[in-house]
PDB file of N, CA, C and O in Angstrom:
ATOM      1  N   MET A   1     -10.455   3.648  -7.333  1.00 54.00           N
ATOM      2  CA  MET A   1     -10.218   3.027  -6.049  1.00 54.00           C
ATOM      3  C   MET A   1      -9.612   4.011  -5.053  1.00 54.00           C
ATOM      4  O   MET A   1     -10.155   4.233  -3.986  1.00 54.00           O
ATOM      5  N   VAL A   2      -8.483   4.616  -5.393  1.00 59.00           N
ATOM      6  CA  VAL A   2      -7.780   5.464  -4.468  1.00 59.00           C
ATOM      7  C   VAL A   2      -8.546   6.745  -4.194  1.00 59.00           C
ATOM      8  O   VAL A   2      -8.481   7.288  -3.084  1.00 59.00           O
ATOM      9  N   SER A   3      -9.319   7.230  -5.140  1.00 61.00           N
ATOM     10  CA  SER A   3     -10.050   8.472  -4.932  1.00 61.00           C
ATOM     11  C   SER A   3     -11.007   8.371  -3.737  1.00 61.00           C
ATOM     12  O   SER A   3     -11.313   9.357  -3.093  1.00 61.00           O
ATOM     13  N   SER A   4     -11.472   7.167  -3.406  1.00 63.00           N
ATOM     14  CA  SER A   4     -12.368   7.004  -2.262  1.00 63.00           C
ATOM     15  C   SER A   4     -11.632   7.154  -0.936  1.00 63.00           C
ATOM     16  O   SER A   4     -12.259   7.299   0.098  1.00 63.00           O
ATOM     17  N   TRP A   5     -10.290   7.151  -0.956  1.00 61.00           N
ATOM     18  CA  TRP A   5      -9.519   7.320   0.281  1.00 61.00           C
ATOM     19  C   TRP A   5      -9.313   8.808   0.618  1.00 61.00           C
ATOM     20  O   TRP A   5      -8.999   9.146   1.754  1.00 61.00           O
ATOM     21  N   VAL A   6      -9.401   9.673  -0.358  1.00 62.00           N
ATOM     22  CA  VAL A   6      -9.072  11.084  -0.157  1.00 62.00           C
ATOM     23  C   VAL A   6     -10.268  11.826   0.410  1.00 62.00           C
ATOM     24  O   VAL A   6     -11.355  11.792  -0.111  1.00 62.00           O
ATOM     25  N   ASN A   7     -10.036  12.502   1.556  1.00 59.00           N
ATOM     26  CA  ASN A   7     -11.061  13.285   2.242  1.00 59.00           C
ATOM     27  C   ASN A   7     -12.326  12.478   2.540  1.00 59.00           C
ATOM     28  O   ASN A   7     -13.436  12.959   2.383  1.00 59.00           O
ATOM     29  N   THR A   8     -12.156  11.255   2.955  1.00 61.00           N
ATOM     30  CA  THR A   8     -13.320  10.437   3.282  1.00 61.00           C
ATOM     31  C   THR A   8     -13.918  10.874   4.614  1.00 61.00           C
ATOM     32  O   THR A   8     -13.202  11.283   5.527  1.00 61.00           O
ATOM     33  N   THR A   9     -15.205  10.791   4.714  1.00 62.00           N
ATOM     34  CA  THR A   9     -15.903  11.134   5.947  1.00 62.00           C
ATOM     35  C   THR A   9     -16.956  10.077   6.259  1.00 62.00           C
ATOM     36  O   THR A   9     -17.960  10.360   6.872  1.00 62.00           O
ATOM     37  N   SER A  10     -16.749   8.856   5.806  1.00 63.00           N
ATOM     38  CA  SER A  10     -17.754   7.798   6.006  1.00 63.00           C
ATOM     39  C   SER A  10     -17.907   7.429   7.492  1.00 63.00           C
ATOM     40  O   SER A  10     -18.943   6.961   7.911  1.00 63.00           O
ATOM     41  N   ASN A  11     -16.865   7.643   8.287  1.00 60.00           N
ATOM     42  CA  ASN A  11     -16.944   7.402   9.730  1.00 60.00           C
ATOM     43  C   ASN A  11     -17.122   8.750  10.422  1.00 60.00           C
ATOM     44  O   ASN A  11     -16.325   9.664  10.223  1.00 60.00           O
ATOM     45  N   PRO A  12     -18.159   8.920  11.230  1.00 61.00           N
ATOM     46  CA  PRO A  12     -18.418  10.194  11.897  1.00 61.00           C
ATOM     47  C   PRO A  12     -17.200  10.668  12.687  1.00 61.00           C
ATOM     48  O   PRO A  12     -16.604   9.917  13.444  1.00 61.00           O
ATOM     49  N   GLY A  13     -16.802  11.907  12.455  1.00 63.00           N
ATOM     50  CA  GLY A  13     -15.676  12.487  13.191  1.00 63.00           C
ATOM     51  C   GLY A  13     -14.313  12.106  12.670  1.00 63.00           C
ATOM     52  O   GLY A  13     -13.300  12.508  13.232  1.00 63.00           O
ATOM     53  N   VAL A  14     -14.246  11.323  11.590  1.00 63.00           N
ATOM     54  CA  VAL A  14     -12.954  10.882  11.060  1.00 63.00           C
ATOM     55  C   VAL A  14     -12.818  11.391   9.631  1.00 63.00           C
ATOM     56  O   VAL A  14     -13.696  11.201   8.812  1.00 63.00           O
ATOM     57  N   THR A  15     -11.720  12.071   9.359  1.00 64.00           N
ATOM     58  CA  THR A  15     -11.423  12.469   7.985  1.00 64.00           C
ATOM     59  C   THR A  15     -10.008  12.034   7.634  1.00 64.00           C
ATOM     60  O   THR A  15      -9.169  11.860   8.523  1.00 64.00           O
ATOM     61  N   THR A  16      -9.759  11.864   6.373  1.00 64.00           N
ATOM     62  CA  THR A  16      -8.418  11.485   5.917  1.00 64.00           C
ATOM     63  C   THR A  16      -7.987  12.473   4.848  1.00 64.00           C
ATOM     64  O   THR A  16      -8.124  12.195   3.658  1.00 64.00           O
ATOM     65  N   PRO A  17      -7.498  13.641   5.231  1.00 64.00           N
ATOM     66  CA  PRO A  17      -7.129  14.667   4.238  1.00 64.00           C
ATOM     67  C   PRO A  17      -5.763  14.341   3.628  1.00 64.00           C
ATOM     68  O   PRO A  17      -4.779  15.043   3.861  1.00 64.00           O
ATOM     69  N   ILE A  18      -5.696  13.232   2.893  1.00 67.00           N
ATOM     70  CA  ILE A  18      -4.445  12.848   2.270  1.00 67.00           C
ATOM     71  C   ILE A  18      -4.475  13.270   0.800  1.00 67.00           C
ATOM     72  O   ILE A  18      -5.522  13.433   0.218  1.00 67.00           O
ATOM     73  N   SER A  19      -3.321  13.423   0.235  1.00 70.00           N
ATOM     74  CA  SER A  19      -3.223  13.801  -1.154  1.00 70.00           C
ATOM     75  C   SER A  19      -2.568  12.661  -1.935  1.00 70.00           C
ATOM     76  O   SER A  19      -1.450  12.248  -1.632  1.00 70.00           O
ATOM     77  N   ILE A  20      -3.291  12.153  -2.925  1.00 74.00           N
ATOM     78  CA  ILE A  20      -2.790  11.065  -3.756  1.00 74.00           C
ATOM     79  C   ILE A  20      -2.960  11.469  -5.195  1.00 74.00           C
ATOM     80  O   ILE A  20      -4.031  11.916  -5.609  1.00 74.00           O
ATOM     81  N   ALA A  21      -1.903  11.361  -5.958  1.00 74.00           N
ATOM     82  CA  ALA A  21      -1.948  11.689  -7.395  1.00 74.00           C
ATOM     83  C   ALA A  21      -1.413  10.516  -8.192  1.00 74.00           C
ATOM     84  O   ALA A  21      -0.416   9.908  -7.816  1.00 74.00           O
ATOM     85  N   GLN A  22      -2.076  10.214  -9.260  1.00 76.00           N
ATOM     86  CA  GLN A  22      -1.633   9.110 -10.116  1.00 76.00           C
ATOM     87  C   GLN A  22      -0.509   9.591 -11.024  1.00 76.00           C
ATOM     88  O   GLN A  22      -0.509  10.718 -11.510  1.00 76.00           O
ATOM     89  N   THR A  23       0.476   8.703 -11.202  1.00 77.00           N
ATOM     90  CA  THR A  23       1.584   8.998 -12.101  1.00 77.00           C
ATOM     91  C   THR A  23       1.843   7.793 -12.989  1.00 77.00           C
ATOM     92  O   THR A  23       1.632   6.660 -12.577  1.00 77.00           O
ATOM     93  N   GLY A  24       2.250   8.073 -14.192  1.00 78.00           N
ATOM     94  CA  GLY A  24       2.638   6.988 -15.104  1.00 78.00           C
ATOM     95  C   GLY A  24       4.128   6.754 -15.116  1.00 78.00           C
ATOM     96  O   GLY A  24       4.629   5.904 -15.822  1.00 78.00           O
ATOM     97  N   ASN A  25       4.845   7.521 -14.317  1.00 76.00           N
ATOM     98  CA  ASN A  25       6.302   7.458 -14.254  1.00 76.00           C
ATOM     99  C   ASN A  25       6.716   6.735 -12.990  1.00 76.00           C
ATOM    100  O   ASN A  25       6.648   7.299 -11.903  1.00 76.00           O
ATOM    101  N   LYS A  26       7.112   5.473 -13.089  1.00 71.00           N
ATOM    102  CA  LYS A  26       7.408   4.660 -11.924  1.00 71.00           C
ATOM    103  C   LYS A  26       8.395   5.309 -10.942  1.00 71.00           C
ATOM    104  O   LYS A  26       8.206   5.234  -9.746  1.00 71.00           O
ATOM    105  N   PRO A  27       9.472   5.991 -11.383  1.00 73.00           N
ATOM    106  CA  PRO A  27      10.385   6.605 -10.432  1.00 73.00           C
ATOM    107  C   PRO A  27       9.716   7.693  -9.560  1.00 73.00           C
ATOM    108  O   PRO A  27      10.199   8.004  -8.488  1.00 73.00           O
ATOM    109  N   ASP A  28       8.605   8.250 -10.023  1.00 73.00           N
ATOM    110  CA  ASP A  28       7.896   9.256  -9.232  1.00 73.00           C
ATOM    111  C   ASP A  28       6.952   8.624  -8.220  1.00 73.00           C
ATOM    112  O   ASP A  28       6.377   9.338  -7.382  1.00 73.00           O
ATOM    113  N   SER A  29       6.744   7.351  -8.313  1.00 77.00           N
ATOM    114  CA  SER A  29       5.771   6.669  -7.441  1.00 77.00           C
ATOM    115  C   SER A  29       6.316   6.450  -6.039  1.00 77.00           C
ATOM    116  O   SER A  29       7.496   6.122  -5.856  1.00 77.00           O
ATOM    117  N   VAL A  30       5.472   6.675  -5.024  1.00 83.00           N
ATOM    118  CA  VAL A  30       5.826   6.420  -3.643  1.00 83.00           C
ATOM    119  C   VAL A  30       5.185   5.107  -3.186  1.00 83.00           C
ATOM    120  O   VAL A  30       5.720   4.387  -2.382  1.00 83.00           O
ATOM    121  N   PHE A  31       3.996   4.811  -3.736  1.00 84.00           N
ATOM    122  CA  PHE A  31       3.371   3.522  -3.495  1.00 84.00           C
ATOM    123  C   PHE A  31       2.551   3.124  -4.697  1.00 84.00           C
ATOM    124  O   PHE A  31       2.093   3.960  -5.465  1.00 84.00           O
ATOM    125  N   ASP A  32       2.422   1.826  -4.878  1.00 85.00           N
ATOM    126  CA  ASP A  32       1.578   1.260  -5.929  1.00 85.00           C
ATOM    127  C   ASP A  32       0.512   0.445  -5.238  1.00 85.00           C
ATOM    128  O   ASP A  32       0.798  -0.409  -4.408  1.00 85.00           O
ATOM    129  N   ALA A  33      -0.761   0.708  -5.565  1.00 84.00           N
ATOM    130  CA  ALA A  33      -1.871  -0.049  -5.003  1.00 84.00           C
ATOM    131  C   ALA A  33      -2.595  -0.729  -6.150  1.00 84.00           C
ATOM    132  O   ALA A  33      -2.865  -0.101  -7.176  1.00 84.00           O
ATOM    133  N   TYR A  34      -2.860  -2.001  -5.990  1.00 85.00           N
ATOM    134  CA  TYR A  34      -3.561  -2.737  -7.024  1.00 85.00           C
ATOM    135  C   TYR A  34      -4.232  -3.976  -6.444  1.00 85.00           C
ATOM    136  O   TYR A  34      -3.882  -4.450  -5.379  1.00 85.00           O
ATOM    137  N   TYR A  35      -5.239  -4.459  -7.174  1.00 88.00           N
ATOM    138  CA  TYR A  35      -5.885  -5.723  -6.804  1.00 88.00           C
ATOM    139  C   TYR A  35      -5.039  -6.861  -7.314  1.00 88.00           C
ATOM    140  O   TYR A  35      -4.496  -6.800  -8.407  1.00 88.00           O
ATOM    141  N   GLU A  36      -4.889  -7.916  -6.500  1.00 87.00           N
ATOM    142  CA  GLU A  36      -4.115  -9.077  -6.888  1.00 87.00           C
ATOM    143  C   GLU A  36      -4.948 -10.343  -6.667  1.00 87.00           C
ATOM    144  O   GLU A  36      -4.943 -10.882  -5.568  1.00 87.00           O
ATOM    145  N   THR A  37      -5.628 -10.763  -7.677  1.00 83.00           N
ATOM    146  CA  THR A  37      -6.540 -11.901  -7.569  1.00 83.00           C
ATOM    147  C   THR A  37      -5.833 -13.204  -7.252  1.00 83.00           C
ATOM    148  O   THR A  37      -6.259 -13.967  -6.373  1.00 83.00           O
ATOM    149  N   SER A  38      -4.729 -13.492  -7.944  1.00 84.00           N
ATOM    150  CA  SER A  38      -4.062 -14.800  -7.790  1.00 84.00           C
ATOM    151  C   SER A  38      -3.553 -15.047  -6.378  1.00 84.00           C
ATOM    152  O   SER A  38      -3.627 -16.165  -5.877  1.00 84.00           O
ATOM    153  N   ARG A  39      -3.033 -14.038  -5.700  1.00 81.00           N
ATOM    154  CA  ARG A  39      -2.477 -14.217  -4.358  1.00 81.00           C
ATOM    155  C   ARG A  39      -3.560 -14.547  -3.327  1.00 81.00           C
ATOM    156  O   ARG A  39      -3.295 -15.222  -2.343  1.00 81.00           O
ATOM    157  N   PHE A  40      -4.768 -14.062  -3.549  1.00 84.00           N
ATOM    158  CA  PHE A  40      -5.845 -14.228  -2.581  1.00 84.00           C
ATOM    159  C   PHE A  40      -6.940 -15.140  -3.110  1.00 84.00           C
ATOM    160  O   PHE A  40      -8.120 -14.914  -2.862  1.00 84.00           O
ATOM    161  N   ALA A  41      -6.602 -16.157  -3.844  1.00 81.00           N
ATOM    162  CA  ALA A  41      -7.562 -16.995  -4.601  1.00 81.00           C
ATOM    163  C   ALA A  41      -8.877 -17.242  -3.878  1.00 81.00           C
ATOM    164  O   ALA A  41      -9.931 -16.884  -4.381  1.00 81.00           O
ATOM    165  N   ASN A  42      -8.867 -17.858  -2.710  1.00 81.00           N
ATOM    166  CA  ASN A  42     -10.091 -18.170  -1.977  1.00 81.00           C
ATOM    167  C   ASN A  42     -10.113 -17.549  -0.596  1.00 81.00           C
ATOM    168  O   ASN A  42     -10.844 -17.981   0.274  1.00 81.00           O
ATOM    169  N   ASP A  43      -9.321 -16.514  -0.394  1.00 81.00           N
ATOM    170  CA  ASP A  43      -9.173 -15.864   0.910  1.00 81.00           C
ATOM    171  C   ASP A  43     -10.173 -14.719   1.036  1.00 81.00           C
ATOM    172  O   ASP A  43     -10.096 -13.749   0.333  1.00 81.00           O
ATOM    173  N   GLN A  44     -11.129 -14.861   1.937  1.00 79.00           N
ATOM    174  CA  GLN A  44     -12.117 -13.822   2.200  1.00 79.00           C
ATOM    175  C   GLN A  44     -11.715 -12.963   3.401  1.00 79.00           C
ATOM    176  O   GLN A  44     -12.291 -11.903   3.612  1.00 79.00           O
ATOM    177  N   ASP A  45     -10.757 -13.427   4.209  1.00 83.00           N
ATOM    178  CA  ASP A  45     -10.438 -12.786   5.489  1.00 83.00           C
ATOM    179  C   ASP A  45      -9.378 -11.688   5.384  1.00 83.00           C
ATOM    180  O   ASP A  45      -9.390 -10.729   6.132  1.00 83.00           O
ATOM    181  N   THR A  46      -8.423 -11.827   4.472  1.00 86.00           N
ATOM    182  CA  THR A  46      -7.331 -10.865   4.345  1.00 86.00           C
ATOM    183  C   THR A  46      -7.765  -9.778   3.352  1.00 86.00           C
ATOM    184  O   THR A  46      -8.115 -10.062   2.220  1.00 86.00           O
ATOM    185  N   LEU A  47      -7.738  -8.524   3.811  1.00 88.00           N
ATOM    186  CA  LEU A  47      -8.110  -7.416   2.903  1.00 88.00           C
ATOM    187  C   LEU A  47      -6.964  -6.992   1.994  1.00 88.00           C
ATOM    188  O   LEU A  47      -7.182  -6.518   0.895  1.00 88.00           O
ATOM    189  N   GLY A  48      -5.735  -7.151   2.481  1.00 89.00           N
ATOM    190  CA  GLY A  48      -4.592  -6.759   1.648  1.00 89.00           C
ATOM    191  C   GLY A  48      -3.280  -6.998   2.355  1.00 89.00           C
ATOM    192  O   GLY A  48      -3.236  -7.342   3.528  1.00 89.00           O
ATOM    193  N   LEU A  49      -2.211  -6.816   1.611  1.00 88.00           N
ATOM    194  CA  LEU A  49      -0.847  -6.945   2.127  1.00 88.00           C
ATOM    195  C   LEU A  49      -0.034  -5.753   1.659  1.00 88.00           C
ATOM    196  O   LEU A  49      -0.187  -5.278   0.549  1.00 88.00           O
ATOM    197  N   THR A  50       0.847  -5.268   2.526  1.00 87.00           N
ATOM    198  CA  THR A  50       1.717  -4.141   2.197  1.00 87.00           C
ATOM    199  C   THR A  50       3.163  -4.595   2.306  1.00 87.00           C
ATOM    200  O   THR A  50       3.547  -5.265   3.268  1.00 87.00           O
ATOM    201  N   SER A  51       3.964  -4.239   1.321  1.00 88.00           N
ATOM    202  CA  SER A  51       5.407  -4.531   1.336  1.00 88.00           C
ATOM    203  C   SER A  51       6.148  -3.205   1.264  1.00 88.00           C
ATOM    204  O   SER A  51       5.778  -2.323   0.492  1.00 88.00           O
ATOM    205  N   PHE A  52       7.204  -3.075   2.062  1.00 86.00           N
ATOM    206  CA  PHE A  52       7.990  -1.844   2.118  1.00 86.00           C
ATOM    207  C   PHE A  52       9.373  -2.085   1.507  1.00 86.00           C
ATOM    208  O   PHE A  52       9.949  -3.155   1.669  1.00 86.00           O
ATOM    209  N   TYR A  53       9.917  -1.059   0.852  1.00 87.00           N
ATOM    210  CA  TYR A  53      11.206  -1.193   0.190  1.00 87.00           C
ATOM    211  C   TYR A  53      12.111  -0.026   0.561  1.00 87.00           C
ATOM    212  O   TYR A  53      11.658   1.135   0.647  1.00 87.00           O
ATOM    213  N   VAL A  54      13.382  -0.306   0.766  1.00 83.00           N
ATOM    214  CA  VAL A  54      14.424   0.691   0.952  1.00 83.00           C
ATOM    215  C   VAL A  54      15.489   0.397  -0.110  1.00 83.00           C
ATOM    216  O   VAL A  54      16.052  -0.715  -0.109  1.00 83.00           O
ATOM    217  N   TYR A  55      15.735   1.352  -0.980  1.00 82.00           N
ATOM    218  CA  TYR A  55      16.700   1.178  -2.070  1.00 82.00           C
ATOM    219  C   TYR A  55      16.473  -0.123  -2.835  1.00 82.00           C
ATOM    220  O   TYR A  55      17.395  -0.872  -3.130  1.00 82.00           O
ATOM    221  N   GLY A  56      15.217  -0.448  -3.096  1.00 82.00           N
ATOM    222  CA  GLY A  56      14.887  -1.641  -3.895  1.00 82.00           C
ATOM    223  C   GLY A  56      14.872  -2.922  -3.116  1.00 82.00           C
ATOM    224  O   GLY A  56      14.515  -3.971  -3.654  1.00 82.00           O
ATOM    225  N   ASN A  57      15.257  -2.901  -1.849  1.00 85.00           N
ATOM    226  CA  ASN A  57      15.258  -4.113  -1.023  1.00 85.00           C
ATOM    227  C   ASN A  57      13.970  -4.175  -0.189  1.00 85.00           C
ATOM    228  O   ASN A  57      13.607  -3.242   0.499  1.00 85.00           O
ATOM    229  N   ASN A  58      13.289  -5.306  -0.263  1.00 86.00           N
ATOM    230  CA  ASN A  58      12.079  -5.516   0.514  1.00 86.00           C
ATOM    231  C   ASN A  58      12.468  -5.647   1.993  1.00 86.00           C
ATOM    232  O   ASN A  58      13.299  -6.458   2.342  1.00 86.00           O
ATOM    233  N   VAL A  59      11.874  -4.812   2.843  1.00 84.00           N
ATOM    234  CA  VAL A  59      12.137  -4.851   4.271  1.00 84.00           C
ATOM    235  C   VAL A  59      10.837  -5.140   5.005  1.00 84.00           C
ATOM    236  O   VAL A  59       9.769  -4.708   4.593  1.00 84.00           O
ATOM    237  N   GLN A  60      10.904  -5.875   6.098  1.00 78.00           N
ATOM    238  CA  GLN A  60       9.711  -6.320   6.784  1.00 78.00           C
ATOM    239  C   GLN A  60       9.387  -5.504   8.029  1.00 78.00           C
ATOM    240  O   GLN A  60       8.252  -5.514   8.454  1.00 78.00           O
ATOM    241  N   SER A  61      10.357  -4.840   8.622  1.00 71.00           N
ATOM    242  CA  SER A  61      10.096  -4.140   9.867  1.00 71.00           C
ATOM    243  C   SER A  61      11.014  -2.919   9.969  1.00 71.00           C
ATOM    244  O   SER A  61      12.030  -2.847   9.269  1.00 71.00           O
ATOM    245  N   PRO A  62      10.679  -1.949  10.806  1.00 67.00           N
ATOM    246  CA  PRO A  62      11.553  -0.786  10.971  1.00 67.00           C
ATOM    247  C   PRO A  62      12.986  -1.133  11.337  1.00 67.00           C
ATOM    248  O   PRO A  62      13.911  -0.427  10.968  1.00 67.00           O
ATOM    249  N   ALA A  63      13.201  -2.258  12.008  1.00 70.00           N
ATOM    250  CA  ALA A  63      14.566  -2.671  12.359  1.00 70.00           C
ATOM    251  C   ALA A  63      15.403  -2.944  11.106  1.00 70.00           C
ATOM    252  O   ALA A  63      16.613  -2.790  11.130  1.00 70.00           O
ATOM    253  N   GLU A  64      14.754  -3.319  10.005  1.00 71.00           N
ATOM    254  CA  GLU A  64      15.488  -3.616   8.769  1.00 71.00           C
ATOM    255  C   GLU A  64      15.639  -2.390   7.878  1.00 71.00           C
ATOM    256  O   GLU A  64      16.277  -2.460   6.837  1.00 71.00           O
ATOM    257  N   TRP A  65      15.014  -1.260   8.242  1.00 65.00           N
ATOM    258  CA  TRP A  65      15.010  -0.096   7.372  1.00 65.00           C
ATOM    259  C   TRP A  65      16.331   0.633   7.348  1.00 65.00           C
ATOM    260  O   TRP A  65      16.561   1.489   6.532  1.00 65.00           O
ATOM    261  N   GLY A  66      17.237   0.302   8.244  1.00 70.00           N
ATOM    262  CA  GLY A  66      18.548   0.943   8.270  1.00 70.00           C
ATOM    263  C   GLY A  66      18.691   1.846   9.479  1.00 70.00           C
ATOM    264  O   GLY A  66      18.086   1.595  10.528  1.00 70.00           O
ATOM    265  N   PRO A  67      19.476   2.926   9.358  1.00 69.00           N
ATOM    266  CA  PRO A  67      19.675   3.848  10.487  1.00 69.00           C
ATOM    267  C   PRO A  67      18.356   4.406  10.997  1.00 69.00           C
ATOM    268  O   PRO A  67      17.377   4.402  10.259  1.00 69.00           O
ATOM    269  N   PRO A  68      18.325   4.864  12.231  1.00 67.00           N
ATOM    270  CA  PRO A  68      17.068   5.388  12.810  1.00 67.00           C
ATOM    271  C   PRO A  68      16.398   6.480  11.986  1.00 67.00           C
ATOM    272  O   PRO A  68      15.191   6.618  12.019  1.00 67.00           O
ATOM    273  N   ASN A  69      17.164   7.226  11.243  1.00 66.00           N
ATOM    274  CA  ASN A  69      16.558   8.311  10.431  1.00 66.00           C
ATOM    275  C   ASN A  69      16.221   7.845   9.022  1.00 66.00           C
ATOM    276  O   ASN A  69      15.871   8.657   8.167  1.00 66.00           O
ATOM    277  N   GLN A  70      16.318   6.568   8.750  1.00 69.00           N
ATOM    278  CA  GLN A  70      16.028   6.021   7.421  1.00 69.00           C
ATOM    279  C   GLN A  70      14.562   5.581   7.342  1.00 69.00           C
ATOM    280  O   GLN A  70      14.087   4.864   8.200  1.00 69.00           O
ATOM    281  N   ASN A  71      13.855   6.045   6.343  1.00 75.00           N
ATOM    282  CA  ASN A  71      12.491   5.606   6.108  1.00 75.00           C
ATOM    283  C   ASN A  71      12.455   4.734   4.870  1.00 75.00           C
ATOM    284  O   ASN A  71      13.363   4.754   4.038  1.00 75.00           O
ATOM    285  N   TRP A  72      11.370   3.998   4.704  1.00 78.00           N
ATOM    286  CA  TRP A  72      11.197   3.247   3.479  1.00 78.00           C
ATOM    287  C   TRP A  72      11.003   4.237   2.329  1.00 78.00           C
ATOM    288  O   TRP A  72      10.536   5.354   2.520  1.00 78.00           O
ATOM    289  N   GLY A  73      11.355   3.851   1.146  1.00 82.00           N
ATOM    290  CA  GLY A  73      11.266   4.749   0.001  1.00 82.00           C
ATOM    291  C   GLY A  73      10.104   4.483  -0.906  1.00 82.00           C
ATOM    292  O   GLY A  73       9.676   5.344  -1.664  1.00 82.00           O
ATOM    293  N   TRP A  74       9.556   3.257  -0.852  1.00 85.00           N
ATOM    294  CA  TRP A  74       8.504   2.880  -1.772  1.00 85.00           C
ATOM    295  C   TRP A  74       7.754   1.692  -1.196  1.00 85.00           C
ATOM    296  O   TRP A  74       8.326   0.920  -0.409  1.00 85.00           O
ATOM    297  N   THR A  75       6.496   1.538  -1.535  1.00 87.00           N
ATOM    298  CA  THR A  75       5.708   0.414  -1.006  1.00 87.00           C
ATOM    299  C   THR A  75       4.728  -0.090  -2.042  1.00 87.00           C
ATOM    300  O   THR A  75       4.345   0.638  -2.958  1.00 87.00           O
ATOM    301  N   THR A  76       4.346  -1.336  -1.907  1.00 88.00           N
ATOM    302  CA  THR A  76       3.252  -1.893  -2.721  1.00 88.00           C
ATOM    303  C   THR A  76       2.125  -2.266  -1.774  1.00 88.00           C
ATOM    304  O   THR A  76       2.344  -2.764  -0.679  1.00 88.00           O
ATOM    305  N   ILE A  77       0.912  -1.988  -2.203  1.00 89.00           N
ATOM    306  CA  ILE A  77      -0.296  -2.337  -1.468  1.00 89.00           C
ATOM    307  C   ILE A  77      -1.097  -3.257  -2.377  1.00 89.00           C
ATOM    308  O   ILE A  77      -1.610  -2.837  -3.416  1.00 89.00           O
ATOM    309  N   ARG A  78      -1.129  -4.527  -1.998  1.00 90.00           N
ATOM    310  CA  ARG A  78      -1.857  -5.527  -2.806  1.00 90.00           C
ATOM    311  C   ARG A  78      -3.198  -5.795  -2.133  1.00 90.00           C
ATOM    312  O   ARG A  78      -3.237  -6.302  -1.019  1.00 90.00           O
ATOM    313  N   LEU A  79      -4.286  -5.444  -2.772  1.00 89.00           N
ATOM    314  CA  LEU A  79      -5.619  -5.570  -2.222  1.00 89.00           C
ATOM    315  C   LEU A  79      -6.269  -6.866  -2.691  1.00 89.00           C
ATOM    316  O   LEU A  79      -6.120  -7.264  -3.836  1.00 89.00           O
ATOM    317  N   ASN A  80      -7.040  -7.457  -1.800  1.00 90.00           N
ATOM    318  CA  ASN A  80      -7.776  -8.682  -2.091  1.00 90.00           C
ATOM    319  C   ASN A  80      -9.140  -8.304  -2.682  1.00 90.00           C
ATOM    320  O   ASN A  80      -9.980  -7.793  -1.950  1.00 90.00           O
ATOM    321  N   PRO A  81      -9.386  -8.559  -3.940  1.00 87.00           N
ATOM    322  CA  PRO A  81     -10.674  -8.197  -4.521  1.00 87.00           C
ATOM    323  C   PRO A  81     -11.859  -8.957  -3.900  1.00 87.00           C
ATOM    324  O   PRO A  81     -12.993  -8.494  -3.945  1.00 87.00           O
ATOM    325  N   ASN A  82     -11.580 -10.102  -3.249  1.00 84.00           N
ATOM    326  CA  ASN A  82     -12.642 -10.844  -2.586  1.00 84.00           C
ATOM    327  C   ASN A  82     -13.163 -10.157  -1.351  1.00 84.00           C
ATOM    328  O   ASN A  82     -14.252 -10.450  -0.872  1.00 84.00           O
ATOM    329  N   GLY A  83     -12.406  -9.188  -0.806  1.00 78.00           N
ATOM    330  CA  GLY A  83     -12.811  -8.518   0.407  1.00 78.00           C
ATOM    331  C   GLY A  83     -13.510  -7.201   0.206  1.00 78.00           C
ATOM    332  O   GLY A  83     -13.868  -6.518   1.142  1.00 78.00           O
ATOM    333  N   PHE A  84     -13.687  -6.813  -1.096  1.00 72.00           N
ATOM    334  CA  PHE A  84     -14.300  -5.533  -1.409  1.00 72.00           C
ATOM    335  C   PHE A  84     -15.508  -5.750  -2.299  1.00 72.00           C
ATOM    336  O   PHE A  84     -15.553  -6.673  -3.086  1.00 72.00           O
ATOM    337  N   ASN A  85     -16.485  -4.862  -2.205  1.00 58.00           N
ATOM    338  CA  ASN A  85     -17.652  -4.936  -3.077  1.00 58.00           C
ATOM    339  C   ASN A  85     -17.302  -4.363  -4.447  1.00 58.00           C
ATOM    340  O   ASN A  85     -16.607  -3.428  -4.588  1.00 58.00           O
TER     341      ASN A  85
END
């Protein structure tokens, strides 16, 4: 799944030179992406949901991330398998 995001050129003039490596060590993970069938049972319209975390706390917006120089530390990307071939 994720390998299709790296260096994609499916849209003319658009590339995504991102680097993604799989790890089996959760503390090394910056984001986890997975299909979640139960959350999107009959939903064809939503492609996915992203949740951001700072020090283990789920935050919804930059205002909740803390000081201006604070970034989120980890995220989950839950993809809707109904929206993908």
